[in-house]
């Protein structure tokens, strides 16, 4: 079973994403900020990462830049989530190594199609 | 000088950002009920309950703290208590109101209510936010204290609260608005930081205890 790390400071968003992704047959690990996510990746690199942008302790973009420097950190497909249709922010995330981006809130259909576009299903 | 269009866009963006989580819970709760052929799944109800409660609390908070930003006149600190307690009812941190009645201009009440949300954002792992008031000279001082593990005030937030921020962003829009309201209400803002504690101090000769 493929693994997906869900990184978001909202417990509810993590729960929602977990439900949808488990239906898509992913094994889920959760992290509440970028630092926890980095520690999770150092233990075991996931195939996919669903990544929030604005988080305490370490933001999504700082995590992403750090991840891509880690051994094996080029492997996970990263889908980053934003609440803003901000072209500069999206460009910054893609430059930092995100593979896809997605607007929040999302439902099952949106997440499914985004993971399909990213080649994860 | 802040551009009005940018200010408006960022305020709208901040409200959207804060409504995303409760909307996600509502969307997922409804999906689960639909997938379950209308059966009442306790998890779905829990998501709906959380989503509706949080959306309602945030809506009332933003209406009070931002939409009513131009309201003038005399008021009391107590006017902000209900909206603050409702907000903290859906946040991780504990909230303690330890202030007596304090008369103040209405924009100043909004300054304090905004500080209460900013205080919560200093607590990534939860903790406690307490509001106290004391007489200082002819006026008064309101202190909002955020304490908890890893409590920290972002530099950008501190700069924005002092009205010294160069760049307006989603992170700094609320402290920037708070700073503008403070100027409008004749409130002097400052901050203090110590280990796992952040204090926001609002002083004004117009605060009457």
Coordinates of C-alpha atoms in Angstrom, one line a residue:
Chain A
X1 CA 0.0 0.0 0.0
X2 CA 1.4 3.5 -0.9
X3 CA 1.9 5.9 1.9
X4 CA 0.8 9.6 2.0
X5 CA 1.9 12.1 4.6
X6 CA -0.8 14.7 5.4
X7 CA 0.8 17.9 6.7
X8 CA -1.6 20.5 8.2
X9 CA -1.9 22.3 11.5
X10 CA -5.7 21.7 11.5
X11 CA -6.6 18.3 13.1
X12 CA -10.0 18.5 11.3
X13 CA -8.3 19.0 7.8
X14 CA -6.0 16.1 8.5
X15 CA -9.0 13.9 9.5
X16 CA -10.9 14.9 6.4
X17 CA -7.9 14.2 4.1
X18 CA -7.3 10.9 5.9
X19 CA -10.8 9.7 5.3
X20 CA -10.7 10.6 1.6
X21 CA -7.2 9.2 1.0
X22 CA -7.9 6.0 2.9
X23 CA -10.8 5.4 0.5
X24 CA -8.2 5.8 -2.3
X25 CA -6.2 3.0 -0.6
X26 CA -3.4 5.1 0.8
X27 CA -1.8 4.4 4.2
X28 CA -1.8 7.7 6.0
X29 CA 0.6 9.4 8.4
X30 CA -0.1 12.8 9.8
X31 CA 2.1 15.8 10.8
X32 CA 0.9 19.0 12.5
X33 CA 3.7 21.3 11.1
X34 CA 6.7 21.2 8.8
X35 CA 9.1 20.1 11.5
X36 CA 7.0 17.1 12.4
X37 CA 6.7 16.3 8.7
X38 CA 10.5 16.4 8.2
X39 CA 10.9 14.0 11.2
X40 CA 8.3 11.7 9.6
X41 CA 10.1 11.8 6.2
X42 CA 13.5 11.0 7.9
X43 CA 11.9 7.9 9.5
X44 CA 10.3 6.8 6.2
X45 CA 10.0 8.7 3.0
X46 CA 6.3 8.6 1.8
X47 CA 5.2 8.3 -1.9
X48 CA 2.9 11.3 -1.6
X49 CA 2.7 14.4 0.6
X50 CA -0.4 16.6 0.9
X51 CA 1.1 19.8 2.2
X52 CA -0.5 22.9 3.8
X53 CA 1.3 26.3 3.4
X54 CA 0.6 28.3 6.5
X55 CA 1.6 26.4 9.7
X56 CA 3.3 27.3 13.0
X57 CA 6.9 26.2 13.8
X58 CA 7.9 25.4 10.2
X59 CA 5.8 26.5 7.2
X60 CA 5.0 24.4 4.2
X61 CA 7.4 26.1 1.9
X62 CA 10.3 25.9 4.4
X63 CA 9.6 22.2 4.8
X64 CA 9.5 21.7 1.1
X65 CA 12.8 23.4 0.5
X66 CA 14.4 21.3 3.3
X67 CA 12.8 18.0 2.1
X68 CA 14.2 18.3 -1.4
X69 CA 17.7 18.6 0.2
X70 CA 17.3 15.3 2.2
X71 CA 18.5 11.9 0.9
X72 CA 15.6 10.5 -1.0
X73 CA 13.7 13.8 -0.6
X74 CA 13.3 14.1 -4.4
X75 CA 11.1 11.0 -4.5
X76 CA 7.7 12.1 -2.9
X77 CA 5.1 13.7 -5.1
X78 CA 4.1 16.8 -3.3
X79 CA 0.6 18.3 -3.7
X80 CA 0.5 21.6 -1.8
X81 CA -2.8 23.2 -0.6
X82 CA -3.5 26.8 -0.5
X83 CA -6.5 28.9 0.5
X84 CA -5.5 31.7 -1.9
X85 CA -5.6 31.9 -5.6
X86 CA -2.3 33.7 -5.5
X87 CA -0.1 33.2 -8.6
X88 CA 3.1 34.3 -6.9
X89 CA 2.6 31.9 -4.0
X90 CA 1.8 29.0 -6.4
X91 CA 4.9 29.8 -8.5
X92 CA 7.0 29.9 -5.3
X93 CA 5.8 26.5 -4.3
X94 CA 6.4 25.0 -7.7
X95 CA 9.9 26.5 -7.8
X96 CA 10.6 25.0 -4.3
X97 CA 9.7 21.6 -5.6
X98 CA 5.9 21.1 -5.4
X99 CA 4.5 18.8 -8.1
X100 CA 0.9 20.0 -8.0
X101 CA -1.2 22.6 -6.1
X102 CA -4.8 22.5 -5.0
X103 CA -7.2 25.0 -3.5
X104 CA -8.9 24.4 -0.1
X105 CA -11.6 23.5 0.8
X106 CA -11.5 20.3 -1.2
X107 CA -13.8 17.3 -1.4
X108 CA -13.2 13.7 -2.5
X109 CA -13.7 14.4 -6.2
X110 CA -11.2 17.3 -6.2
X111 CA -8.6 15.3 -4.2
X112 CA -9.1 12.3 -6.4
X113 CA -8.6 14.2 -9.7
X114 CA -5.6 16.1 -8.3
X115 CA -3.9 12.9 -7.3
X116 CA -4.7 11.4 -10.7
X117 CA -3.1 14.4 -12.4
X118 CA 0.0 14.0 -10.3
X119 CA 0.2 10.3 -11.4
X120 CA -0.4 9.0 -7.9
X121 CA -3.4 6.9 -8.8
Chain B
X1 CA 0.7 54.3 3.0
X2 CA -1.3 51.1 2.6
X3 CA -3.2 50.7 -0.7
X4 CA -7.0 50.3 -0.1
X5 CA -7.3 47.6 -2.8
X6 CA -4.5 45.5 -1.3
X7 CA -5.9 45.9 2.2
X8 CA -9.4 44.8 1.1
X9 CA -8.0 41.8 -0.8
X10 CA -6.0 40.7 2.2
X11 CA -8.8 41.1 4.7
X12 CA -11.0 39.0 2.4
X13 CA -8.2 36.5 2.0
X14 CA -7.8 36.2 5.8
X15 CA -11.6 35.6 6.2
X16 CA -11.5 32.9 3.5
X17 CA -8.5 31.3 5.1
X18 CA -10.2 31.0 8.5
X19 CA -13.4 29.6 7.0
X20 CA -11.6 26.8 5.1
X21 CA -11.3 24.4 8.0
X22 CA -15.0 24.5 9.1
X23 CA -16.2 24.4 5.5
X24 CA -14.0 21.3 4.9
X25 CA -15.6 19.6 7.9
X26 CA -19.1 20.5 6.7
X27 CA -18.4 19.3 3.1
X28 CA -16.9 16.0 4.4
X29 CA -19.7 15.5 7.0
X30 CA -22.3 15.9 4.3
X31 CA -20.4 13.5 1.9
X32 CA -20.3 10.9 4.6
X33 CA -24.1 11.1 5.1
X34 CA -24.7 10.9 1.4
X35 CA -22.4 7.9 1.1
X36 CA -24.2 6.2 4.0
X37 CA -27.6 6.4 2.3
X38 CA -28.8 9.0 4.7
X39 CA -27.8 7.0 7.9
X40 CA -26.7 9.0 10.8
X41 CA -23.0 8.4 11.1
X42 CA -21.7 9.7 14.5
X43 CA -18.4 10.8 12.8
X44 CA -20.3 12.7 10.2
X45 CA -22.4 14.4 12.8
X46 CA -19.2 15.3 14.8
X47 CA -17.7 16.9 11.6
X48 CA -20.9 18.9 10.9
X49 CA -21.1 20.0 14.6
X50 CA -17.5 21.1 14.5
X51 CA -17.8 22.8 11.1
X52 CA -20.9 24.7 11.9
X53 CA -19.8 25.7 15.4
X54 CA -16.4 27.0 14.2
X55 CA -17.8 28.8 11.1
X56 CA -20.4 30.5 13.3
X57 CA -17.9 31.6 15.9
X58 CA -15.4 32.9 13.2
X59 CA -18.2 34.7 11.4
X60 CA -19.3 36.5 14.6
X61 CA -15.7 37.3 15.4
X62 CA -14.9 38.8 12.0
X63 CA -18.2 40.7 12.0
X64 CA -17.3 42.3 15.4
X65 CA -13.6 42.7 14.9
X66 CA -13.3 43.7 11.2
X67 CA -16.7 44.4 9.7
X68 CA -17.6 46.9 12.5
X69 CA -14.2 48.6 12.2
X70 CA -15.7 52.0 11.5
X71 CA -18.1 52.0 14.5
X72 CA -17.5 54.9 16.9
X73 CA -18.9 55.9 20.3
X74 CA -18.4 54.9 23.9
X75 CA -18.5 51.3 25.0
X76 CA -17.3 48.8 27.5
X77 CA -14.6 46.1 27.3
X78 CA -17.4 43.7 28.3
X79 CA -19.0 44.2 24.8
X80 CA -16.3 42.0 23.3
X81 CA -16.6 39.2 25.9
X82 CA -19.3 37.1 24.3
X83 CA -17.7 37.0 20.9
X84 CA -14.3 36.2 22.5
X85 CA -15.7 33.4 24.6
X86 CA -17.6 31.9 21.6
X87 CA -14.4 32.0 19.6
X88 CA -12.3 30.3 22.2
X89 CA -15.0 27.7 22.6
X90 CA -13.8 26.3 19.2
X91 CA -10.1 26.9 19.6
X92 CA -7.5 24.7 21.2
X93 CA -6.3 27.2 23.9
X94 CA -8.2 27.8 27.2
X95 CA -9.5 31.4 27.6
X96 CA -9.8 33.2 30.9
X97 CA -11.5 36.6 31.2
X98 CA -10.1 38.2 34.4
X99 CA -10.9 41.8 33.7
X100 CA -13.4 44.0 35.6
X101 CA -15.7 46.4 33.8
X102 CA -13.7 48.9 31.8
X103 CA -15.2 51.8 29.9
X104 CA -13.5 52.6 26.6
X105 CA -14.2 53.9 23.0
X106 CA -15.7 51.3 20.7
X107 CA -12.7 51.0 18.4
X108 CA -10.6 50.2 21.5
X109 CA -12.8 47.2 22.3
X110 CA -12.2 46.0 18.8
X111 CA -8.4 46.4 19.3
X112 CA -8.6 44.1 22.4
X113 CA -10.8 41.5 20.6
X114 CA -8.3 41.4 17.7
X115 CA -5.4 41.0 20.2
X116 CA -7.2 37.9 21.5
X117 CA -7.1 36.1 18.2
X118 CA -3.5 37.2 17.6
X119 CA -2.7 35.8 21.0
X120 CA -4.1 32.4 20.0
X121 CA -1.8 32.4 17.0
X122 CA 1.2 32.6 19.3
X123 CA 0.3 29.1 20.7
X124 CA 1.0 26.4 18.2
X125 CA 0.6 23.7 20.8
X126 CA -2.3 25.2 22.7
X127 CA -2.1 26.7 26.1
X128 CA -3.9 29.6 27.9
X129 CA -4.9 33.1 26.9
X130 CA -5.9 35.4 29.8
X131 CA -7.2 39.0 29.7
X132 CA -6.5 41.2 32.7
X133 CA -7.0 45.0 33.3
X134 CA -5.4 47.4 35.7
X135 CA -5.6 51.1 36.4
X136 CA -2.6 53.1 35.3
X137 CA -2.5 56.8 36.1
X138 CA -5.7 58.4 35.0
X139 CA -6.3 55.7 32.4
X140 CA -5.9 51.9 32.2
X141 CA -4.0 49.0 30.8
X142 CA -5.4 45.8 29.3
X143 CA -3.0 42.8 29.1
X144 CA -3.6 39.8 27.0
X145 CA -1.3 37.0 28.0
X146 CA -0.7 33.9 25.8
X147 CA 1.2 31.1 27.6
X148 CA 1.9 27.6 26.5
X149 CA 4.5 25.2 25.0
X150 CA 6.5 26.9 22.2
X151 CA 4.6 30.2 22.7
X152 CA 6.1 32.7 20.3
X153 CA 5.3 36.0 18.7
X154 CA 6.3 36.2 15.0
X155 CA 8.6 39.1 14.2
X156 CA 6.3 40.1 11.3
X157 CA 3.3 40.2 13.7
X158 CA 5.2 42.4 16.2
X159 CA 6.3 44.8 13.5
X160 CA 2.7 45.0 12.0
X161 CA 1.3 45.7 15.5
X162 CA 3.7 48.6 15.9
X163 CA 2.7 49.9 12.4
X164 CA 6.3 49.3 11.2
X165 CA 5.6 46.5 8.7
X166 CA 7.1 47.1 5.2
X167 CA 5.2 44.3 3.6
X168 CA 1.5 43.6 3.9
X169 CA 0.7 39.9 3.6
X170 CA -1.9 37.3 4.8
X171 CA 0.2 36.8 7.9
X172 CA 0.3 40.5 8.8
X173 CA -3.1 41.8 7.8
X174 CA -4.8 41.3 11.1
X175 CA -2.1 42.9 13.3
X176 CA -1.9 45.7 10.7
X177 CA -5.7 46.3 11.0
X178 CA -5.3 46.1 14.8
X179 CA -2.6 48.8 14.6
X180 CA -4.8 51.0 12.5
X181 CA -7.7 50.6 14.9
X182 CA -5.5 51.3 17.9
X183 CA -4.4 54.6 16.3
X184 CA -8.1 55.4 15.6
X185 CA -9.0 54.6 19.2
X186 CA -6.1 56.3 20.8
X187 CA -4.6 53.1 22.2
X188 CA -0.9 52.5 22.6
X189 CA 0.2 48.9 21.8
X190 CA 3.3 47.1 23.0
X191 CA 4.4 43.5 23.5
X192 CA 6.6 41.5 25.9
X193 CA 8.1 38.1 25.5
X194 CA 9.5 35.7 28.0
X195 CA 9.9 31.9 28.1
X196 CA 6.7 30.3 26.7
X197 CA 4.8 33.5 27.3
X198 CA 3.8 36.4 25.1
X199 CA 2.0 39.5 26.5
X200 CA 0.1 42.1 24.5
X201 CA -0.3 45.4 26.3
X202 CA -2.9 48.0 25.3
X203 CA -2.8 51.3 27.2
X204 CA -5.0 54.4 26.9
X205 CA -6.0 57.4 29.1
X206 CA -9.5 56.7 27.8
X207 CA -9.7 53.3 29.6
X208 CA -11.7 53.9 32.7
X209 CA -11.7 51.2 35.4

